Short mmCIF file of C-alpha atoms in Angstrom, two decimals:
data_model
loop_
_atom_site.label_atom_id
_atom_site.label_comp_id
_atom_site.label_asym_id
_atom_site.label_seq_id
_atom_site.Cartn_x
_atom_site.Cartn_y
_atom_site.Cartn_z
CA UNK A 1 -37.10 -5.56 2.69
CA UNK A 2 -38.46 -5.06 -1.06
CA UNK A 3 -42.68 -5.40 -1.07
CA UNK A 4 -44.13 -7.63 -3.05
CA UNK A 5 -45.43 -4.62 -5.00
CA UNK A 6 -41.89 -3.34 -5.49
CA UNK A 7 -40.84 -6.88 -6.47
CA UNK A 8 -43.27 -7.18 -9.29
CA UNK A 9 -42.53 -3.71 -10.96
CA UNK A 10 -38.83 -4.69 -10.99
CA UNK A 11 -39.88 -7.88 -12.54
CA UNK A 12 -42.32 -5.98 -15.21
CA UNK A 13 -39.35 -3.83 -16.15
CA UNK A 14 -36.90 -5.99 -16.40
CA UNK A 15 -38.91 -9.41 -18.38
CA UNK A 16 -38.84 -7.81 -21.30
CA UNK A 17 -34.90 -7.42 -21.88
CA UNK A 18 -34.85 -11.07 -21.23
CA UNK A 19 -34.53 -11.76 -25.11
CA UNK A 20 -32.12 -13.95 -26.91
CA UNK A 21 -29.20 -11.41 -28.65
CA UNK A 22 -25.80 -11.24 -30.03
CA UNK A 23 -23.15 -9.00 -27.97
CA UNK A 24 -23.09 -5.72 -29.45
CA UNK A 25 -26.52 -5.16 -29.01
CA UNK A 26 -28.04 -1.78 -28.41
CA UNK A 27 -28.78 -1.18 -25.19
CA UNK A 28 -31.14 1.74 -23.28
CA UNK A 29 -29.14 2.97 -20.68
CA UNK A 30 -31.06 1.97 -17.18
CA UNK A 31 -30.56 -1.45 -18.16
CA UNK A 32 -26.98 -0.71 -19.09
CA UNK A 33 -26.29 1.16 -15.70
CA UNK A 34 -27.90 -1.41 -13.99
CA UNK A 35 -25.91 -4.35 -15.23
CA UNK A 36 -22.79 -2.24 -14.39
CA UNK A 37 -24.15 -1.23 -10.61
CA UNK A 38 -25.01 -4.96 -10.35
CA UNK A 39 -20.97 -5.53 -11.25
CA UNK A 40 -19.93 -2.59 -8.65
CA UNK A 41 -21.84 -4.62 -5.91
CA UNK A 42 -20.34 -7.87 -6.69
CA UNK A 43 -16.74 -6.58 -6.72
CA UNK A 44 -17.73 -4.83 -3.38
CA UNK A 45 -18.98 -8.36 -1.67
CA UNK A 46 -15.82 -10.02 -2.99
CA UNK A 47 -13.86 -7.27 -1.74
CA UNK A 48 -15.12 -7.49 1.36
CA UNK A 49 -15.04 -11.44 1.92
CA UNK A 50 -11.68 -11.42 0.60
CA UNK A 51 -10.42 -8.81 3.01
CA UNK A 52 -12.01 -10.76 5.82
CA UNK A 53 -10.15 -14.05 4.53
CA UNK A 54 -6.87 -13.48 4.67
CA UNK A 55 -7.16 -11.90 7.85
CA UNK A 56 -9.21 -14.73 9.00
CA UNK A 57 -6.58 -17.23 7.71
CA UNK A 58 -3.69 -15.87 10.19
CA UNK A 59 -6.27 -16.93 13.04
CA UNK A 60 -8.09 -19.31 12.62
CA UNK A 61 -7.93 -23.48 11.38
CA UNK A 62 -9.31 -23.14 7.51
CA UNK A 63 -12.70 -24.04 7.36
CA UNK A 64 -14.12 -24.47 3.79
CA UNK A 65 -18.11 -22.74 4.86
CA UNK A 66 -15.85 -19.74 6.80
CA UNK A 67 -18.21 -16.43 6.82
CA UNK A 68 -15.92 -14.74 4.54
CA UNK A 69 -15.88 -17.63 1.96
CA UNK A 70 -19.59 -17.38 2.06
CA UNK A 71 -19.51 -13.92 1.43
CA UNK A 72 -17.42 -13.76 -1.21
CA UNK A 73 -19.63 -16.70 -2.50
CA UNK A 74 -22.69 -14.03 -2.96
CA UNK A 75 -20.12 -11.77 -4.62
CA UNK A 76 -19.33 -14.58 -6.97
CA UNK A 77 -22.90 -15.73 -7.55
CA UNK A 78 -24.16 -12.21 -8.44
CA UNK A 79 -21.08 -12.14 -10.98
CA UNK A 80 -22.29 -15.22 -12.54
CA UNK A 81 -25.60 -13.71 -12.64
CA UNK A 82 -24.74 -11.16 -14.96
CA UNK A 83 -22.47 -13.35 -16.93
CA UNK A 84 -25.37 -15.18 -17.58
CA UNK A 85 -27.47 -12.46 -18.55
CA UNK A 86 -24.97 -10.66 -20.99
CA UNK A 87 -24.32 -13.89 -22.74
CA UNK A 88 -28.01 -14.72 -23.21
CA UNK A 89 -29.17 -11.22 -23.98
CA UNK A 90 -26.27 -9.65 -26.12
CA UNK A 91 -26.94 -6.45 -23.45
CA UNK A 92 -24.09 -3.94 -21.75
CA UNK A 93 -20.98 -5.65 -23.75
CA UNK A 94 -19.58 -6.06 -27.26
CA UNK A 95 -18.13 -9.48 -28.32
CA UNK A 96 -14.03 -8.69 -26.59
CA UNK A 97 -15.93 -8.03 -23.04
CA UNK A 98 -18.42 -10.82 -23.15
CA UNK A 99 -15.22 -12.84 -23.75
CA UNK A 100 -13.27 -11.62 -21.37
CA UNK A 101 -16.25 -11.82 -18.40
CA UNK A 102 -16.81 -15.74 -19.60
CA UNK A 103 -13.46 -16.78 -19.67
CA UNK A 104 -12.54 -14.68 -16.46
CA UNK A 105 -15.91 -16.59 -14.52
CA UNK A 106 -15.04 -19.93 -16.35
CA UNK A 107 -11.46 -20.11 -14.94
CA UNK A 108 -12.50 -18.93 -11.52
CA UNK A 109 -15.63 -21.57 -11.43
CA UNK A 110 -13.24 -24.21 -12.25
CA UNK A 111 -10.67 -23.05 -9.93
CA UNK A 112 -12.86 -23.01 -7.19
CA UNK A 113 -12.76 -26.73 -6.74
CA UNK A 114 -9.41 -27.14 -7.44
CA UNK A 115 -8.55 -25.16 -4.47
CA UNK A 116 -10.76 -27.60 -2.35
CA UNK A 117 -9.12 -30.49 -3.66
CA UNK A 118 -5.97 -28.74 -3.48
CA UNK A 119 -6.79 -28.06 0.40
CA UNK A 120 -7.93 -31.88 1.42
CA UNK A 121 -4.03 -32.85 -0.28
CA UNK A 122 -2.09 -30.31 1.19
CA UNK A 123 -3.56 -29.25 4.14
CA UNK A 124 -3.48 -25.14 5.00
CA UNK A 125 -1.77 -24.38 1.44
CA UNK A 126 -0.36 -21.98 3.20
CA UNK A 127 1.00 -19.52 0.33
CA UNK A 128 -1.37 -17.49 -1.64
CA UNK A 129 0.86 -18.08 -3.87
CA UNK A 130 -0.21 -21.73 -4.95
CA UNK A 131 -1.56 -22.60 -8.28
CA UNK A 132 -5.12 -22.91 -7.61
CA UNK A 133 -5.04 -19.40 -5.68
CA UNK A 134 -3.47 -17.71 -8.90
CA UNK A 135 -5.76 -19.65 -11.20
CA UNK A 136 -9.03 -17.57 -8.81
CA UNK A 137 -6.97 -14.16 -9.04
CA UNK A 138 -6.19 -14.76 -13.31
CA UNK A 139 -10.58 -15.75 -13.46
CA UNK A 140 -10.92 -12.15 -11.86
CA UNK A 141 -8.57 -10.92 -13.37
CA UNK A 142 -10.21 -11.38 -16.87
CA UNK A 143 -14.01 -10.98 -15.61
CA UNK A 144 -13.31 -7.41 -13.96
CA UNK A 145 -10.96 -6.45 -17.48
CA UNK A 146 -14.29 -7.63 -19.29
CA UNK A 147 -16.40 -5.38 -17.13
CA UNK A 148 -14.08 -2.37 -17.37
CA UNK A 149 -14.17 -3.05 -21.56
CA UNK A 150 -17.44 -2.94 -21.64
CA UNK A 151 -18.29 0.14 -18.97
CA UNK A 152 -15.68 2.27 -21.12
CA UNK A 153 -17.03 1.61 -24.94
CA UNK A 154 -20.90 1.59 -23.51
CA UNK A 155 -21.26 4.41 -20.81
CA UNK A 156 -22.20 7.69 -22.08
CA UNK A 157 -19.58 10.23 -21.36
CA UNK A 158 -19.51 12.65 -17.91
CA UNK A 159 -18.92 12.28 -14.38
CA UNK A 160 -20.48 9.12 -14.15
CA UNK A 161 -18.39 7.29 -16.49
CA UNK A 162 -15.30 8.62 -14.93
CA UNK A 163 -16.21 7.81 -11.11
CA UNK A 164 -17.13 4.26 -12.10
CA UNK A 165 -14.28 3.36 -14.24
CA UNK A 166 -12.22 4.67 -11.19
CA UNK A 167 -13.90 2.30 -9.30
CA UNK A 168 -13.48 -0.43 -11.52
CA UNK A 169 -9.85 -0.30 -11.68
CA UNK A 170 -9.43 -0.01 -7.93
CA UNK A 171 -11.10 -2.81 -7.40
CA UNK A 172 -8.69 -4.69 -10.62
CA UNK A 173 -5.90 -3.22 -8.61
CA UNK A 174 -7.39 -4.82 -5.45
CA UNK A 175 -7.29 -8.16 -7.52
CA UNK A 176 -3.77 -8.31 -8.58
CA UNK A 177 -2.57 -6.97 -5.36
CA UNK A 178 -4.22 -9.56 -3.25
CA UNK A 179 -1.84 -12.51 -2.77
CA UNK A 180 0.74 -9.52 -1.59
CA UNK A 181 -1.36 -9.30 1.56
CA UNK A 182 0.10 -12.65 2.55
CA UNK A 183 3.39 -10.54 3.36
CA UNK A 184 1.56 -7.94 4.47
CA UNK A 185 0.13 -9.89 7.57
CA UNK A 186 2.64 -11.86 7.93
CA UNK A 187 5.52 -9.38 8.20
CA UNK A 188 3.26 -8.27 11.81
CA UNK A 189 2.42 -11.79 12.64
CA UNK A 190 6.21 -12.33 12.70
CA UNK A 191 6.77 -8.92 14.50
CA UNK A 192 4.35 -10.41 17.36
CA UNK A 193 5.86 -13.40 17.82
CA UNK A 194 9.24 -10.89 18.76
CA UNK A 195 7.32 -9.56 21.05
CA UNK A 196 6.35 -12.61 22.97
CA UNK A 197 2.38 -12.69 21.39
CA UNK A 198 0.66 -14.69 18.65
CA UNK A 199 -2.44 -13.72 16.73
CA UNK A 200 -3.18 -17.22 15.53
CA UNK A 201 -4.97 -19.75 17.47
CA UNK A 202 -2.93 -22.11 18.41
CA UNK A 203 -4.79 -24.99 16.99
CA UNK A 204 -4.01 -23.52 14.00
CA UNK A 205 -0.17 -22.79 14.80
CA UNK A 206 0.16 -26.53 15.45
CA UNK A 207 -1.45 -27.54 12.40
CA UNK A 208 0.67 -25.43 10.20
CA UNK A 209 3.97 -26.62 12.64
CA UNK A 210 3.24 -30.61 12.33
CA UNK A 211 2.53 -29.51 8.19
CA UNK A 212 6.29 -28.61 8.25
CA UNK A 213 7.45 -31.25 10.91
CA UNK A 214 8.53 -28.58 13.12
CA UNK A 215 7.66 -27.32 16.86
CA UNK A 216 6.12 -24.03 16.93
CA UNK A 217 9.14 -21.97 16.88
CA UNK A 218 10.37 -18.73 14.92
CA UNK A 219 11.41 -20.48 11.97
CA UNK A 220 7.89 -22.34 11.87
CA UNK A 221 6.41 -19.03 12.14
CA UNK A 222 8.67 -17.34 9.27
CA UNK A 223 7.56 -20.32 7.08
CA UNK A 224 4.10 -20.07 7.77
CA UNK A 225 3.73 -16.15 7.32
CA UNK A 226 6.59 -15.36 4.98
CA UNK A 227 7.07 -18.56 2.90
CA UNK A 228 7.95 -16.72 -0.61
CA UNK A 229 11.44 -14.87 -0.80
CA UNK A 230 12.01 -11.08 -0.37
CA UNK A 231 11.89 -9.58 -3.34
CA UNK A 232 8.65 -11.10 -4.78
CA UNK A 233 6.82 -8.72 -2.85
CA UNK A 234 8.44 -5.11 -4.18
CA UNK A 235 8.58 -6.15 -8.22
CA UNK A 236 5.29 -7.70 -7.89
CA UNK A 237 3.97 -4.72 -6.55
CA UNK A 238 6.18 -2.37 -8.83
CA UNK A 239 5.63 -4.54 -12.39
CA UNK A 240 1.69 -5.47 -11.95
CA UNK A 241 0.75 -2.87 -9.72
CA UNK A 242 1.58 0.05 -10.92
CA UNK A 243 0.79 -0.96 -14.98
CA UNK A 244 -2.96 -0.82 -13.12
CA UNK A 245 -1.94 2.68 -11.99
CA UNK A 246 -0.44 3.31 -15.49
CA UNK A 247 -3.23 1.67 -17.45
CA UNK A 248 -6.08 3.36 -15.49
CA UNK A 249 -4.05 6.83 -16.06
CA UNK A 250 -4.01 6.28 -19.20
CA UNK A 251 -7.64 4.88 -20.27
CA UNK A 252 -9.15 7.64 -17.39
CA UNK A 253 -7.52 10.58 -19.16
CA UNK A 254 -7.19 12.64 -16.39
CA UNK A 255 -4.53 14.16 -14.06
CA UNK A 256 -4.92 12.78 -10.34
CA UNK A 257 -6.49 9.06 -12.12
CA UNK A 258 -3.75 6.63 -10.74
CA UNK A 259 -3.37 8.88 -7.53
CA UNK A 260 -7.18 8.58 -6.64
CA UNK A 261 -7.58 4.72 -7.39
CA UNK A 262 -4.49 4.07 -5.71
CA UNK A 263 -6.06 6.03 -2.79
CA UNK A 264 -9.21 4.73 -3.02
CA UNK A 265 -8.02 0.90 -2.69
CA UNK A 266 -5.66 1.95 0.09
CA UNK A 267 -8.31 3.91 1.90
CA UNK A 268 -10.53 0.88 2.07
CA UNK A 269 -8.05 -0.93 3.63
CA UNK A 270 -7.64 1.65 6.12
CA UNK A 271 -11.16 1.98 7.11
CA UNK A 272 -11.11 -2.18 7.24
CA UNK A 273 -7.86 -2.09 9.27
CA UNK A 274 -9.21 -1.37 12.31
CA UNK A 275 -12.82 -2.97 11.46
CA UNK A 276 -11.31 -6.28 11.37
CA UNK A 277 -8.12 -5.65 14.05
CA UNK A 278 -10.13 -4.53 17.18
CA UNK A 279 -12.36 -7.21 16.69
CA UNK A 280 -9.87 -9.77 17.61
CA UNK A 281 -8.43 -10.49 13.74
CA UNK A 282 -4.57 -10.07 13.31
CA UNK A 283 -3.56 -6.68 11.32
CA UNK A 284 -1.79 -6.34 8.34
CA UNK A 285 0.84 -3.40 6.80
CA UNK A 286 -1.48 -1.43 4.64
CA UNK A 287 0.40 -0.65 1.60
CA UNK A 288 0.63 3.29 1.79
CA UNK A 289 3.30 3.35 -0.89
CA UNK A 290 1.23 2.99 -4.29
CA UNK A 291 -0.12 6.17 -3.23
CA UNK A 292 3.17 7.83 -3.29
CA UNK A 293 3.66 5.62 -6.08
CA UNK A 294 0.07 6.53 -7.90
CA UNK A 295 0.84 10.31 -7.52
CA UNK A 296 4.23 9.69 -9.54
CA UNK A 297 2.46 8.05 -12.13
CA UNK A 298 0.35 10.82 -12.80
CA UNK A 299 3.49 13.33 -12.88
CA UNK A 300 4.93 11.25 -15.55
CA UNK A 301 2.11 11.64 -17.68
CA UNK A 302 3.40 14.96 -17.87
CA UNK A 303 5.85 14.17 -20.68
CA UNK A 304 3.97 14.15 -23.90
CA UNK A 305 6.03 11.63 -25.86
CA UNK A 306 4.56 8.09 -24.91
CA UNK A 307 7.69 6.08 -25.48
CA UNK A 308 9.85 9.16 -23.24
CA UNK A 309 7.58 8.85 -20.93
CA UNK A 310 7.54 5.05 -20.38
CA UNK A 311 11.10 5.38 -19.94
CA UNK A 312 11.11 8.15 -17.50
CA UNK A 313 8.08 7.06 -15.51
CA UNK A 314 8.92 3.44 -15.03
CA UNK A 315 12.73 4.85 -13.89
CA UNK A 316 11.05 7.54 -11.21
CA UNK A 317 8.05 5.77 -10.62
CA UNK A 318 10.29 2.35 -9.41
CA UNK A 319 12.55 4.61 -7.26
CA UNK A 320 9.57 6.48 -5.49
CA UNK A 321 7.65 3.27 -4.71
CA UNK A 322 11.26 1.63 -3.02
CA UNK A 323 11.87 4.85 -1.16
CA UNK A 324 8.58 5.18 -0.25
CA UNK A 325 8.26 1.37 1.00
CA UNK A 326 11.71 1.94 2.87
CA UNK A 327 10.15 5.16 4.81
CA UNK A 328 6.53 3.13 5.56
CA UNK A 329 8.71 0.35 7.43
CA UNK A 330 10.75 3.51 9.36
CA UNK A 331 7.95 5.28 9.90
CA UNK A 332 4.88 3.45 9.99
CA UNK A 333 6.33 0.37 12.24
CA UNK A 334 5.98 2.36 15.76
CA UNK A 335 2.75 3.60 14.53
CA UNK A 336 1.58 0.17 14.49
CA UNK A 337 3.13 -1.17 17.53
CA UNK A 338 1.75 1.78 19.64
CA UNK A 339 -1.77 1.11 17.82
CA UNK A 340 -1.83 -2.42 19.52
CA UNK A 341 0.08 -2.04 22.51
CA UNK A 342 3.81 -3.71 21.22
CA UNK A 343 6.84 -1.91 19.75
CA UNK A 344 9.09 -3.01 17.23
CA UNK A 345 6.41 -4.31 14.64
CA UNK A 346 7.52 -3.66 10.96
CA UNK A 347 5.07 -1.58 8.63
CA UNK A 348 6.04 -3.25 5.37
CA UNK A 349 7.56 -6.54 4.05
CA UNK A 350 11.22 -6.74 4.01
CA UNK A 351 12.65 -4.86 0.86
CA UNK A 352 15.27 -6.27 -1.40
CA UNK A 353 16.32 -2.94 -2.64
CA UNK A 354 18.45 -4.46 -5.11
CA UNK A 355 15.87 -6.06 -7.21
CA UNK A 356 14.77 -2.23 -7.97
CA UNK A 357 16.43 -2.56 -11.02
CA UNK A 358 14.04 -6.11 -12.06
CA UNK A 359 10.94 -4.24 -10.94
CA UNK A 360 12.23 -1.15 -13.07
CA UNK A 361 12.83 -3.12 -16.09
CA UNK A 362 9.24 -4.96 -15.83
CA UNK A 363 7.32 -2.48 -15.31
CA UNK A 364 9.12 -0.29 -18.12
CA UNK A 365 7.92 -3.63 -19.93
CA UNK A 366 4.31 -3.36 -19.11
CA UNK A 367 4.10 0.73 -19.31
CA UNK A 368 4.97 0.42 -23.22
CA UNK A 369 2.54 -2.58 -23.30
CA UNK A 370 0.00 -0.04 -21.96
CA UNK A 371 1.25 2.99 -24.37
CA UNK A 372 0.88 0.84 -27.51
CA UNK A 373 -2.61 -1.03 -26.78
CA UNK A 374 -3.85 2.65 -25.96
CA UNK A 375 -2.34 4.92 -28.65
CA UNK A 376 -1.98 2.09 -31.89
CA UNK A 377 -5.19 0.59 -31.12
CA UNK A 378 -6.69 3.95 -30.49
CA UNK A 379 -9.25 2.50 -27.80
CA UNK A 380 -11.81 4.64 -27.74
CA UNK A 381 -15.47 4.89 -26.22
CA UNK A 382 -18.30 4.83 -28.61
CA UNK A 383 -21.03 7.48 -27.71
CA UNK A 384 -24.10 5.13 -27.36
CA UNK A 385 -27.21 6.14 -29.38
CA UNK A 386 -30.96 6.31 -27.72
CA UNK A 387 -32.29 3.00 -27.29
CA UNK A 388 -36.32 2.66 -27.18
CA UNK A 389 -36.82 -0.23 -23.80
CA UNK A 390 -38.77 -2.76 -25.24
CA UNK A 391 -42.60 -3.46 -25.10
CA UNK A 392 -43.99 -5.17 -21.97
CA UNK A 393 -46.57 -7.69 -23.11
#
């Protein structure tokens, strides 16, 4: 715990930046890599609550003051912090960012009781699917693009700037992939039930089976852990997924880019895997696949030409992330099973293999998106000049 000594020098250095300004404004660069740590640490608390949720949400009755809602609630209120504080001061951002962070927060503040409301009507809402659980991902969505705007044009160039950009797009791939975890737990919650064992609670498997007006059968269970059809999970995951992979490639600069944020997203939810699984919360498929997938998105960046390689990449990139989601349900399912004591349990969703060709075209779609917004617009970092920290009075 902070002294009160160590309290009021924070408080010395940081009154003076607290100074009405326009976005764009110059800003010394401890206050600037503070704002942005600040960001990394509210990502990492909403990370972490929302990881806890879902997982939370295949056991237990939903509960509105759940520990993982109130963790992601300090997440969100340290994000609204610094929304705050880059609107008032004009510091860390330039005018596209501080729009992007206030529209992004806005739509996820007014989302947030929306999904109450929505909740007290319909019971366990029991997609993440559902309008007011898209409206929260598209309000992160937009406050994390905001951040990673302004962290690119603002941080001075080096290792720094490249490790925490990484980070910031793992964690924007952690955002759109999110309501995929549904399947992702569900696809084992069904495999249980095959093998004669439930993870839920069964006050909350009798909630969700009167919601439907069914006992608490098979086909209750399908409905309640796999209510969206088949192939929404592998173009989702191809089309939005990977243009994170392709976009972070691409802004990054670097060979290995979309490899090591893939990895580092997918390694969190390894280390959290067993974290939340042997403490009595139901596991989930971790999806293994965008790193297969992230490594042929840096290959493709290979080919020089931008619009060649959109073509080429989206075509090899679509077929290595169905082939390699075909071989994680092979392979991975007995790994799973022997981890907690059953056989049979599947490590991935089920695959429509024929909507390949959908995800192929979409995310050929988004990939030129990403080629012309990068090479037309010529986004570029500006080198930030020395900045003299203001007087304290």
């Amino acid at each position: 715990m902070k002294s009160p000594a160590s309290i009021k020098k924070a408080a010395a250095w940081a009154l003076p930046y607290w100074t009405r300004g326009q976005a764009g404004r110059d800003t010394p660069q401890d206050l600037f890599r503070v704002l942005y740590y600040g960001w990394l640490v509210a990502f990492t608390l909403k990370v972490l609550g929302s990881a806890w949720d879902v997982s939370w949400h295949f056991k237990w009755l939903r509960d509105d003051l759940a520990p993982p809602h109130l963790l992601n609630s300090v997440g969100t209120a340290l994000a609204l912090a610094l929304t705050v504080i880059h609107g008032y001061t004009g510091y860390g951002v330039d005018k596209a960012a501080l729009r992007l962070i206030q529209w992004g927060t806005g739509i996820f503040l007014v989302a947030v009781p929306l999904d109450l409301i929505n909740h007290r009507v319909n019971g366990l809402d029991i997609t993440s699917w559902s309008p007011s659980h898209i409206m929260l991902y598209a309000g992160t969505f937009f406050m994390i693009a905001g951040v990673l705007r302004g962290w690119f044009m603002g941080a001075r160039p080096g290792r720094e700037r490249t490790v925490v950009l990484g980070a910031l797009f793992a964690f924007f791939l952690e955002n759109v992939h999110f309501p995929e975890q549904h399947q992702e737990y569900g696809i084992l919650s069904i495999g249980a039930w095959d093998n004669h064992t439930t993870y839920a609670e069964p006050i909350l498997l009798r909630f969700a089976a009167d919601q439907m007006g069914r006992p608490v059968d098979r086909t209750m269970m399908t409905g309640f852990a796999l209510p969206v059809p088949d192939f929404l999970y592998p173009v989702y995951a191809v089309v939005v997924g990977l243009a994170v992979l392709v976009a972070a490639r691409a802004l990054i600069g670097r060979f290995g880019a979309a490899t090591l944020v893939a990895g580092g997203y997918v390694g969190v939810r390894i280390v959290l895997w067993p974290l939340l699984t042997y403490t009595g919360f139901p596991p989930s498929a971790v999806p293994l696949f965008l790193v297969v997938a992230g490594l042929l998105v840096d290959v493709a960046f290979l080919v020089r030409l931008p619009v060649a390689r959109a073509v080429l990449g989206s075509a090899g990139v679509t077929a290595g992330a169905y082939a390699a989601l075909a071989a994680q349900s092979a392979v991975m399912g007995p790994v799973y099973g022997a981890l907690k004591g059953q056989q049979g349990l599947l490590g991935a969703p089920p695959l429509a293999v024929s909507s390949a060709v959908w995800a192929g075209l979409g995310l050929l779609a988004a990939w030129l998106a990403v080629e012309w917004f990068v090479g037309r617009r010529r986004v570029s970092p500006v080198e930030p000049r020395p900045v003299v920290a203001p007087a304290t009075p």
